[in-house]
mmCIF file of C-alpha atoms in Angstrom:
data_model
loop_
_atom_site.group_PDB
_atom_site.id
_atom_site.type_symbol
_atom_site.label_atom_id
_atom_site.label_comp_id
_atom_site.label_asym_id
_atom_site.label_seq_id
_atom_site.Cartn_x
_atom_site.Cartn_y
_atom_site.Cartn_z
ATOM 1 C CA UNK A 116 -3.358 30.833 -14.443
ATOM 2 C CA UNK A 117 -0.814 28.314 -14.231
ATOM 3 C CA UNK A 118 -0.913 24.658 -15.887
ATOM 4 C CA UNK A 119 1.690 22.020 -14.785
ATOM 5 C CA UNK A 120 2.031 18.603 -17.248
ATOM 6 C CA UNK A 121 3.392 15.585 -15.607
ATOM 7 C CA UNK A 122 5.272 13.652 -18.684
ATOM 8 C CA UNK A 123 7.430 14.598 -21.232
ATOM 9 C CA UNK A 124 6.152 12.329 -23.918
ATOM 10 C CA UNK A 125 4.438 13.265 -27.225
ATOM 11 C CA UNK A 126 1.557 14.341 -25.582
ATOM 12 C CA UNK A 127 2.503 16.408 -22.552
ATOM 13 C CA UNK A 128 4.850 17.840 -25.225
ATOM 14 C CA UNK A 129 2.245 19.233 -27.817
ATOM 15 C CA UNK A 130 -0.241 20.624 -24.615
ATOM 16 C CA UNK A 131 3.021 22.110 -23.762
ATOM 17 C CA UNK A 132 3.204 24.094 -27.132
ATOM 18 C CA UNK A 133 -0.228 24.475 -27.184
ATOM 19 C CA UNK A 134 -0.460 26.354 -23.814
ATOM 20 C CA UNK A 135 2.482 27.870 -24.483
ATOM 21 C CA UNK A 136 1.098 29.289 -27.900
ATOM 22 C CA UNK A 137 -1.830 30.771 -25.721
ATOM 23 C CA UNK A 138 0.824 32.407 -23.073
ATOM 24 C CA UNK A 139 -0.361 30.400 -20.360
ATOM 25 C CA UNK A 140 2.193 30.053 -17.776
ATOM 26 C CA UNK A 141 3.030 26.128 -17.887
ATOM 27 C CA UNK A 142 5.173 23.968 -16.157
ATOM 28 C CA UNK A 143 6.507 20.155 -17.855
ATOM 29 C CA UNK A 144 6.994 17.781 -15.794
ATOM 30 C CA UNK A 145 9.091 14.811 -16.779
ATOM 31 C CA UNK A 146 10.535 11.704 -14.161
ATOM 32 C CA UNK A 147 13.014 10.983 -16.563
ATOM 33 C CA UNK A 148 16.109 12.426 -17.028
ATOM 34 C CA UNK A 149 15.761 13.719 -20.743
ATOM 35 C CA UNK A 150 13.069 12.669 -23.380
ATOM 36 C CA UNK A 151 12.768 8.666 -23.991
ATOM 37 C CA UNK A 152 15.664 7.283 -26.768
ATOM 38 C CA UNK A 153 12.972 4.686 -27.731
ATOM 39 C CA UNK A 154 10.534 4.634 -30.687
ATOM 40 C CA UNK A 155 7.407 3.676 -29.354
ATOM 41 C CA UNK A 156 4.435 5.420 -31.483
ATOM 42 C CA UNK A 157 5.248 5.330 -34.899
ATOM 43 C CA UNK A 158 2.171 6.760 -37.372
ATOM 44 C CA UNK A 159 0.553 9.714 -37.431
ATOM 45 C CA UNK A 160 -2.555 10.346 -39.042
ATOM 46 C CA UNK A 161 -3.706 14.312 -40.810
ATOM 47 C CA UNK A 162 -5.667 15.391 -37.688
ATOM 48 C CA UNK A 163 -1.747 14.310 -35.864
ATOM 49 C CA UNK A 164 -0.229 16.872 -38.562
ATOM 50 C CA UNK A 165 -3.166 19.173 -37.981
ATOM 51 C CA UNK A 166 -2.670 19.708 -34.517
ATOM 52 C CA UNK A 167 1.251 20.180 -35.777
ATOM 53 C CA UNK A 168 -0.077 22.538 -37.984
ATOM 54 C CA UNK A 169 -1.963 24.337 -35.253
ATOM 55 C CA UNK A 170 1.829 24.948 -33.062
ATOM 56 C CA UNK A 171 3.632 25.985 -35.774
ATOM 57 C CA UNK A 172 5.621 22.614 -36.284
ATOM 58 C CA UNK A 173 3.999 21.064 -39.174
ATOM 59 C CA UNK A 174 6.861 21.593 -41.645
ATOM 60 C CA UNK A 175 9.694 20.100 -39.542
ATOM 61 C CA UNK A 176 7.680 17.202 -38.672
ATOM 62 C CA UNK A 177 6.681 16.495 -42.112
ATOM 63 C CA UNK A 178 10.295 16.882 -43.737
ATOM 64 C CA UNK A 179 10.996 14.215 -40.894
ATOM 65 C CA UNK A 180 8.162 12.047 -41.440
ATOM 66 C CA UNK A 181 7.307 9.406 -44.193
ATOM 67 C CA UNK A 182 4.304 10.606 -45.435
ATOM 68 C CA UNK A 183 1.469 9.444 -47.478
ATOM 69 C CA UNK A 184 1.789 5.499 -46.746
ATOM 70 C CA UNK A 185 -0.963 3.020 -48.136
ATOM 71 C CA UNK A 186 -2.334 0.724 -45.624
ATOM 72 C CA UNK A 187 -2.154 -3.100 -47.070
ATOM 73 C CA UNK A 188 -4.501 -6.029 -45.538
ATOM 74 C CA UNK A 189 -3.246 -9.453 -46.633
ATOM 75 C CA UNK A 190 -4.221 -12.735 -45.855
ATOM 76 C CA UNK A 191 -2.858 -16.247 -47.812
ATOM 77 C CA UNK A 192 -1.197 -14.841 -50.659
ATOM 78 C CA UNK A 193 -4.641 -12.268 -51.209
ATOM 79 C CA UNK A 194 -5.290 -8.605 -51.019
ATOM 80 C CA UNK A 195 -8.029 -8.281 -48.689
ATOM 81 C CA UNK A 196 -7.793 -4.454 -48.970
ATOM 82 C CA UNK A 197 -5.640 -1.714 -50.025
ATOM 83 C CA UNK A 198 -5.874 2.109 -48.805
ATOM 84 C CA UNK A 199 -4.102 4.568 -50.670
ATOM 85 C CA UNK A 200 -5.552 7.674 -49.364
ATOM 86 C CA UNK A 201 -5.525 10.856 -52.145
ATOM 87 C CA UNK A 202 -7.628 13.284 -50.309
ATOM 88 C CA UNK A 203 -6.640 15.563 -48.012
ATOM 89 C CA UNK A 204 -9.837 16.981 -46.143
ATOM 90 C CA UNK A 205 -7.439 18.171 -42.843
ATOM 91 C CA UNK A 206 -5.354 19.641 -45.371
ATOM 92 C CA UNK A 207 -1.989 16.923 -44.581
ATOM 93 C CA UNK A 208 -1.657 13.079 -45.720
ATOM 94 C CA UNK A 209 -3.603 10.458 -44.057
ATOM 95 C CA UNK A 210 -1.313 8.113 -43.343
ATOM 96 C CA UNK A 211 2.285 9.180 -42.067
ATOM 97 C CA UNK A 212 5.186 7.196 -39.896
ATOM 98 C CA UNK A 213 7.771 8.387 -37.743
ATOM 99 C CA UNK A 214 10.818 8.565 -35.535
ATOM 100 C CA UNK A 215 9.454 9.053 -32.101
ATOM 101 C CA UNK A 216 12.738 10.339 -30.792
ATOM 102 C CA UNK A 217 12.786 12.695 -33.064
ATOM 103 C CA UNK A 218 9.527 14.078 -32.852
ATOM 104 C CA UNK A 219 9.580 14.255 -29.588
ATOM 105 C CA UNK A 220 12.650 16.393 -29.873
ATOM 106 C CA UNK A 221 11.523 18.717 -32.012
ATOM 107 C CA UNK A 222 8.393 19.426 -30.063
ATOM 108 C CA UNK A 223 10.763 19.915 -27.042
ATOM 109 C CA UNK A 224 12.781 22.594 -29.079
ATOM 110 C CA UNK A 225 9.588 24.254 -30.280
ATOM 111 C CA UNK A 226 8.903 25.255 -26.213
ATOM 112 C CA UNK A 227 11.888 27.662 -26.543
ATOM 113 C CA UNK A 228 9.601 29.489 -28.386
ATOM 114 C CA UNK A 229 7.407 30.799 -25.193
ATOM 115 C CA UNK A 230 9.031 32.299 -22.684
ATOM 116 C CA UNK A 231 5.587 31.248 -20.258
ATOM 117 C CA UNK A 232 6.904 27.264 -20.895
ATOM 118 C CA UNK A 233 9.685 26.052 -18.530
ATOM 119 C CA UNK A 234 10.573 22.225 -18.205
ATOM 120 C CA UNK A 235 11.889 20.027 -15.418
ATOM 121 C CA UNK A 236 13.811 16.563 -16.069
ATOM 122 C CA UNK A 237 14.609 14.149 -13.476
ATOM 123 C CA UNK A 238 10.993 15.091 -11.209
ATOM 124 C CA UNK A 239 9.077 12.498 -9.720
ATOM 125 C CA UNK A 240 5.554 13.383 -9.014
ATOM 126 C CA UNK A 241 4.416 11.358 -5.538
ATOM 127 C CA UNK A 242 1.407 12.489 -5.104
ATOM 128 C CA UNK A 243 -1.118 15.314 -5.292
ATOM 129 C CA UNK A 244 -3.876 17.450 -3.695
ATOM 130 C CA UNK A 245 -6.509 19.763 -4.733
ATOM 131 C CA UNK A 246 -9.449 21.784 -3.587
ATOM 132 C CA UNK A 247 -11.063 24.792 -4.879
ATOM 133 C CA UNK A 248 -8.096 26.849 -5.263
ATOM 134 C CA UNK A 249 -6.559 24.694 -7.434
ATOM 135 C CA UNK A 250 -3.937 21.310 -7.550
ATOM 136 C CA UNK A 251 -0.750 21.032 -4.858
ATOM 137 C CA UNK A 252 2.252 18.845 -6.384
ATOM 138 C CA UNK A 253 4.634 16.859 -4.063
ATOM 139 C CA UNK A 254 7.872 16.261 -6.341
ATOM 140 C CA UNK A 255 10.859 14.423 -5.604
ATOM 141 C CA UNK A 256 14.139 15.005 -7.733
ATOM 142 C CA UNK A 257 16.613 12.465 -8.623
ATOM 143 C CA UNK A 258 19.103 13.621 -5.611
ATOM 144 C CA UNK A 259 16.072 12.810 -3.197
ATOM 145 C CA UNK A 260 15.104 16.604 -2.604
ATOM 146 C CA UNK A 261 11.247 17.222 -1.764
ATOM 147 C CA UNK A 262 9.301 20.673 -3.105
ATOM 148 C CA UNK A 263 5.950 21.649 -3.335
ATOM 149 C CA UNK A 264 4.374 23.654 -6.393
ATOM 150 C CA UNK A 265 1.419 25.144 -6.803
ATOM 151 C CA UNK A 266 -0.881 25.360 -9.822
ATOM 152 C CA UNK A 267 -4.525 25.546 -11.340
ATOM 153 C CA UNK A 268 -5.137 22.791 -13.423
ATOM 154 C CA UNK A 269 -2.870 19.419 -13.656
ATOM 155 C CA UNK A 270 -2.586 17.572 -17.041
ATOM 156 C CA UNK A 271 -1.977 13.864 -16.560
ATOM 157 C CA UNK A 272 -0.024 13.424 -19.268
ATOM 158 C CA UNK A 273 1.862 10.517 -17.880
ATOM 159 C CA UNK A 274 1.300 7.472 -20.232
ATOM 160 C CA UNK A 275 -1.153 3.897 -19.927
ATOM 161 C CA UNK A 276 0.279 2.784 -16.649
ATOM 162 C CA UNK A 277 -0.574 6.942 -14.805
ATOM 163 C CA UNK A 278 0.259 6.630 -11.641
ATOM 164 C CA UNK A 279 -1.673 10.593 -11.347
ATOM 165 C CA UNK A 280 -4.985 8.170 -12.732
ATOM 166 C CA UNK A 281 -4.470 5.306 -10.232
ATOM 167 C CA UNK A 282 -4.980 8.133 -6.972
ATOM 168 C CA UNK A 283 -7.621 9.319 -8.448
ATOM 169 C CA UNK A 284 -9.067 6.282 -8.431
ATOM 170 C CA UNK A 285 -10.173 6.177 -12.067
ATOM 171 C CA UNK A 286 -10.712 2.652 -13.600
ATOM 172 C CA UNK A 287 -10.583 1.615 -16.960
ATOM 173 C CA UNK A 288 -12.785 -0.396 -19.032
ATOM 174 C CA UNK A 289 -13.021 -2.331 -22.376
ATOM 175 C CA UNK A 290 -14.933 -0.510 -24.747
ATOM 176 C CA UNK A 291 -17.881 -1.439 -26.872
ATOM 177 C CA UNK A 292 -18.048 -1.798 -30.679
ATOM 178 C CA UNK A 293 -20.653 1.808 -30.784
ATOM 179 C CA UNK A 294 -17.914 3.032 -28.633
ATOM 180 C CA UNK A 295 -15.282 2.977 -31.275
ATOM 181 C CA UNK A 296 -17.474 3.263 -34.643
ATOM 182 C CA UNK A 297 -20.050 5.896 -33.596
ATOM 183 C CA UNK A 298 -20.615 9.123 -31.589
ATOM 184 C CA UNK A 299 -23.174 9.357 -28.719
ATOM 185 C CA UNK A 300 -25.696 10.757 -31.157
ATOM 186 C CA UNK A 301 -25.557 8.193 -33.337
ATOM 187 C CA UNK A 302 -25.704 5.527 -31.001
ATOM 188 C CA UNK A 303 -27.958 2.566 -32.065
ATOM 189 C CA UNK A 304 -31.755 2.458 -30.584
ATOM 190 C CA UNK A 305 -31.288 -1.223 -29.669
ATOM 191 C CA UNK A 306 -28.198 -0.343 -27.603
ATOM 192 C CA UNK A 307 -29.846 0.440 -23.918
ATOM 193 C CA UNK A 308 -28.225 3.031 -21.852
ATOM 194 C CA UNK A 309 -28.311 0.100 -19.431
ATOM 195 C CA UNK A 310 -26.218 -2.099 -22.026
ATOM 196 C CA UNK A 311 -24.066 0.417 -22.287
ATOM 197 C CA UNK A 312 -23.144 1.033 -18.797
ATOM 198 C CA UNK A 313 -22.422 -2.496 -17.676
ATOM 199 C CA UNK A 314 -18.554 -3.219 -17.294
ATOM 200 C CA UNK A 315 -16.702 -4.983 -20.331
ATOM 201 C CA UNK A 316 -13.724 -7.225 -19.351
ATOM 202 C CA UNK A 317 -10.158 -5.849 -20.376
ATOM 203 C CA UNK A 318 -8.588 -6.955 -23.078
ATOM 204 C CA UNK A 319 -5.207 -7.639 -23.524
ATOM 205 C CA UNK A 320 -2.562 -9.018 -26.351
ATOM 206 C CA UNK A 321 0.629 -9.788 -25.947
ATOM 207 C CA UNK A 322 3.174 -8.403 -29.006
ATOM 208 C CA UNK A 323 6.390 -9.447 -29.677
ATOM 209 C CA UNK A 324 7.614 -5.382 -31.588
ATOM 210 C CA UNK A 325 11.110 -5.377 -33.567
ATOM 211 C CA UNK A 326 12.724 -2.545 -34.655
ATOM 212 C CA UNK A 327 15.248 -2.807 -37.639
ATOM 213 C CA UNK A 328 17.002 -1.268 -39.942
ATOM 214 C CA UNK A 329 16.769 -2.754 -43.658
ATOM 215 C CA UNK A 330 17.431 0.434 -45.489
ATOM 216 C CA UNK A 331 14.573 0.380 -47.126
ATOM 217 C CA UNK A 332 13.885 3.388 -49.573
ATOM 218 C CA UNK A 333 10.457 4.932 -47.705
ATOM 219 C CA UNK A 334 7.631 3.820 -50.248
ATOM 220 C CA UNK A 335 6.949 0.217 -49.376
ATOM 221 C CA UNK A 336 3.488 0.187 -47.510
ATOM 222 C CA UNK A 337 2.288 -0.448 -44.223
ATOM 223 C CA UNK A 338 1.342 -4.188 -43.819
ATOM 224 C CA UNK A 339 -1.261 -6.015 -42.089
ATOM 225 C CA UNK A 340 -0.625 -9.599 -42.320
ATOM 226 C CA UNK A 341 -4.424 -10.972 -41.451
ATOM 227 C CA UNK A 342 -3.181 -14.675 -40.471
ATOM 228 C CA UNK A 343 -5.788 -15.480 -37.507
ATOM 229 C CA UNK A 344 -2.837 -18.036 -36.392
ATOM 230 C CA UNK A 345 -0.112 -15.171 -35.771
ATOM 231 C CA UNK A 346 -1.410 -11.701 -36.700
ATOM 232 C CA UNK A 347 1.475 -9.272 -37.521
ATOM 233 C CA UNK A 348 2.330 -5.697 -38.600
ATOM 234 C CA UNK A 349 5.452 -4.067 -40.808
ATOM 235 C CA UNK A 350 5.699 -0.467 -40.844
ATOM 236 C CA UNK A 351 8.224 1.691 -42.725
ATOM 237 C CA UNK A 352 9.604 4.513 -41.003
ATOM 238 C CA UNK A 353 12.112 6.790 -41.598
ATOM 239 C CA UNK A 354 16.112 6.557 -42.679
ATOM 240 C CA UNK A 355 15.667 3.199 -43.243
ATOM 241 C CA UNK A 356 14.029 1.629 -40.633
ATOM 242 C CA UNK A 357 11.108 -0.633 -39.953
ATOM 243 C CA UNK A 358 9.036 -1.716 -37.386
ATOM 244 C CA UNK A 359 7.702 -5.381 -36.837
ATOM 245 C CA UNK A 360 5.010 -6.564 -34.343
ATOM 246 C CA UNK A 361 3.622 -10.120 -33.839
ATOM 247 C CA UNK A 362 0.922 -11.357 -31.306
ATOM 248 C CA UNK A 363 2.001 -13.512 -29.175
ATOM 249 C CA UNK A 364 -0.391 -16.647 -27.841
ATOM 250 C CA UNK A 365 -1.488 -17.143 -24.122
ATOM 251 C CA UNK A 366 0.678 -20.389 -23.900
ATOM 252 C CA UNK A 367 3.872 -18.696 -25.768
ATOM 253 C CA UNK A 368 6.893 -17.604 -23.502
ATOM 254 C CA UNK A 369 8.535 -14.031 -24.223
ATOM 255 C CA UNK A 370 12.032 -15.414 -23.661
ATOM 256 C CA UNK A 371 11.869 -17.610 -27.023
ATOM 257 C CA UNK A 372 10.299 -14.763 -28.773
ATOM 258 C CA UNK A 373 13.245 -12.369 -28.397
ATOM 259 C CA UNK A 374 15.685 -14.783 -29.861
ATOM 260 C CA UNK A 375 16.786 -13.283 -32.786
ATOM 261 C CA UNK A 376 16.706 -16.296 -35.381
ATOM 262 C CA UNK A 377 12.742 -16.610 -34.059
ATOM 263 C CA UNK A 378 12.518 -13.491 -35.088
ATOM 264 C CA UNK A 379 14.033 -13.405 -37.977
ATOM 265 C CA UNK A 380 11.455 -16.545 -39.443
ATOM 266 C CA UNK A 381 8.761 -15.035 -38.225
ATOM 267 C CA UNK A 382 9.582 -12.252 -40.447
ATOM 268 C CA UNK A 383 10.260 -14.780 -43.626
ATOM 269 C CA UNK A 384 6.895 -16.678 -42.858
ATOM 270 C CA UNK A 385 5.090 -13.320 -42.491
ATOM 271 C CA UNK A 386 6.494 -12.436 -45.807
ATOM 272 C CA UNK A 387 5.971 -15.508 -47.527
ATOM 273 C CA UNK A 388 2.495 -14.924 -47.340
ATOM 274 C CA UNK A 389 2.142 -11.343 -49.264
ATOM 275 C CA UNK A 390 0.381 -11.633 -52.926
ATOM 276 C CA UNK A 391 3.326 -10.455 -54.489
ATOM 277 C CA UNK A 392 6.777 -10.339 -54.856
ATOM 278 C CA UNK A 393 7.287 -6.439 -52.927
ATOM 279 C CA UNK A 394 10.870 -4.234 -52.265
ATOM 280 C CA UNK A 395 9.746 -5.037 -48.019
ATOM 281 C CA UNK A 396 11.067 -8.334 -49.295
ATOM 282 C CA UNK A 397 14.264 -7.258 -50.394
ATOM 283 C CA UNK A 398 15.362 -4.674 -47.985
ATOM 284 C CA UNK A 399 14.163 -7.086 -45.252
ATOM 285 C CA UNK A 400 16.948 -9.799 -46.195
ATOM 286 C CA UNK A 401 19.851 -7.654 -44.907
ATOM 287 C CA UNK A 402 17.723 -5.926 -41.857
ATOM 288 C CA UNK A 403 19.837 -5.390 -38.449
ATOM 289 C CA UNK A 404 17.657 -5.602 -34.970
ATOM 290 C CA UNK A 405 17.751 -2.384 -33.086
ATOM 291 C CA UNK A 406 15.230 -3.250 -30.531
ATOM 292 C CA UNK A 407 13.333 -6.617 -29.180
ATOM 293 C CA UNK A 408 10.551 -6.632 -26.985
ATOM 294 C CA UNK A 409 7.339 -7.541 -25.672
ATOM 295 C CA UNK A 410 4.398 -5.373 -24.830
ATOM 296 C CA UNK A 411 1.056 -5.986 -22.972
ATOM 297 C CA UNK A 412 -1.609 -4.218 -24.969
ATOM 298 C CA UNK A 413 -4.465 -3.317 -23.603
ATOM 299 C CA UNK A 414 -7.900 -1.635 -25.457
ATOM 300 C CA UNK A 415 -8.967 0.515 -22.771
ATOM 301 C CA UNK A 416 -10.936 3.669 -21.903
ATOM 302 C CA UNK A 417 -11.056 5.628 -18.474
ATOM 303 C CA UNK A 418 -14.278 5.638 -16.843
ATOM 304 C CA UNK A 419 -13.923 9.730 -16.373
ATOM 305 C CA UNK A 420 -11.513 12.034 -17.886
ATOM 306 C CA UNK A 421 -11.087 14.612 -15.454
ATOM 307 C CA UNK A 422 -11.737 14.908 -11.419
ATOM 308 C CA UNK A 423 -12.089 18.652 -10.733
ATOM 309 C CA UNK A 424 -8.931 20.233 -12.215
ATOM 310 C CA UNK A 425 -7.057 16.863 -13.561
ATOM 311 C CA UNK A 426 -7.078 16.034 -16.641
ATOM 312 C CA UNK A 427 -6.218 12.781 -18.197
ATOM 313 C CA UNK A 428 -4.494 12.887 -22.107
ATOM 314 C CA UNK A 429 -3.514 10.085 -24.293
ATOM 315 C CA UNK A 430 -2.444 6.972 -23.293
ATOM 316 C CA UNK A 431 -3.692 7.891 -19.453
ATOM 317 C CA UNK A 432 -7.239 7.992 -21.006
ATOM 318 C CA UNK A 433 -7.325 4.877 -23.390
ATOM 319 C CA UNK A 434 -5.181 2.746 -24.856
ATOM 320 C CA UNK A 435 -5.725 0.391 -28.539
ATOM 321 C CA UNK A 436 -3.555 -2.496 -29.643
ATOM 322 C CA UNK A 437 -1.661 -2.548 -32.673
ATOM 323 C CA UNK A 438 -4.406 -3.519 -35.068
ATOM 324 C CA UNK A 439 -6.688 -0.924 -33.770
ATOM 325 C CA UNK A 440 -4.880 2.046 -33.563
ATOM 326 C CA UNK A 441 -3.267 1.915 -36.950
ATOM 327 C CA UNK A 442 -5.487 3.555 -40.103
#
């Protein structure tokens, strides 16, 4: 059996060790020429650390990782909740941040492990076939060359905007509150399997997300700042740096948002509202921008999952904006 992975990110990465673990010949496939130098993802919750467990990786990631965070909702100068897990029922912390680049490079380095892995940078995938016998990749390589490969099963692995989902034709689709909060078996009587088939409207946010370095010392918390007028997230992460996310409004124009004193009073305002006096105060007073950007969030789900052997994973399947995806 043979398994090829289009994308190279943290999820093509751990089915990649996965597979590999199980001696399943796999092929990565990645358009890029390396892994991605950006932070995108930046927590990680136990059942993350579990599956890290599960490929042998668990200890590198962690000695990476800040673990252990509390979770902070503010709103007005008020606590409106504060989670400070203690348990550990999977075994690992419940709330954990990290480096993405660095994750994603030590999952790469854990595929040296099995010899049945091999991975190819720089290969675009343009399109696809399959019939009973199994999937046939068209790739294109950075120089323009064309080859065809083979395999049983295809693992779209190739993030929110999968070009591998779009031919197959697989829309995606808002999803409803019992979606999120309970399992098919416990879905509520007065929810009609009618009700729940008819299509939602997408939603979509626009976030303003700053990365910085303030040299903070790893135990401030992660923040919700609950201000229905500009909603906004800080998350530590590690060797001193710190993520920052604001939603933008329909009316607001990206360009102003990426100025850099905007920014930077966002960040005081944002602050000025937290119940006390914290150290995200203080480190945040000498913070440098690393990144600026804006992202279109979107809280979907795929209709379908798989079409005969393809697969979708991760952020092909369903995506959550910032306040949903969090704790």
């Amino acid at each position: 059996m043979r398994v090829a992975i289009v994308g190279a990110g943290p999820t093509g990465l751990v089915a990649a060790n996965l597979l590999g673990q199980a001696g399943i010949e796999t092929l990565l496939l990645e358009r890029n020429a390396g892994l991605g130098e950006q932070p995108r993802a930046i927590t990680i919750d136990d059942e993350g650390l579990r599956i890290c467990q599960a490929i042998g990786l668990a200890d590198e990631i962690c000695a990476h990782a800040l673990l252990k965070r509390e979770a902070h909702y503010v709103s007005q100068g008020r606590y409106l909740a504060r989670i400070a897990p203690t348990q550990q029922p999977y075994g690992h912390p419940q709330i954990s941040t990290f480096y993405q680049p660095a994750l994603e490079t030590i999952f790469l380095r854990g595929l040296e492990r099995f010899p049945s892995v091999s991975t190819s940078f720089g290969q675009v995938l343009e399109s696809f076939t399959q019939d009973a016998h199994g999937v046939r990749l068209q790739l294109r390589s950075q120089d323009g060359r064309m080859q065809t490969i083979d395999c049983d099963y295809l693992l779209a692995c190739d993030g929110g905007r999968s070009g591998i989902r779009q031919q197959l034709q697989i829309a995606l689709r808002a999803p409803g509150l019992h979606e999120l909060f309970l399992s098919p078996i416990s879905q509520p009587h007065h929810i009609s399997k009618r009700q729940s088939r008819q299509p939602r409207r997408q939603r979509t946010q626009r976030w303003l997300v700053v990365d910085t370095i303030d040299n903070g010392d790893g135990k401030d918390p992660i923040i919700f700042f609950c201000n229905p007028a500009r909603p906004a997230v800080t998350v530590p992460s590690p060797n001193g740096g710190r993520r920052w996310e604001f939603m933008l409004k329909a009316h607001e124009h990206e360009e102003q948002w990426l100025d850099d004193e905007r920014i930077a009073s966002a960040i005081q305002q944002a602050l000025q509202t937290l119940p006390e006096p914290t150290a995200t105060q203080q480190h945040t007073q000498s913070a440098r921008i690393l990144r600026k950007t804006v992202y279109t969030f979107h809280a979907t789900v795929a209709k379908s999952f798989a079409v005969g052997c393809v697969f979708l994973l991760g952020d092909a399947a369903h995506l959550m904006p910032p306040f949903g995806a969090r704790v």
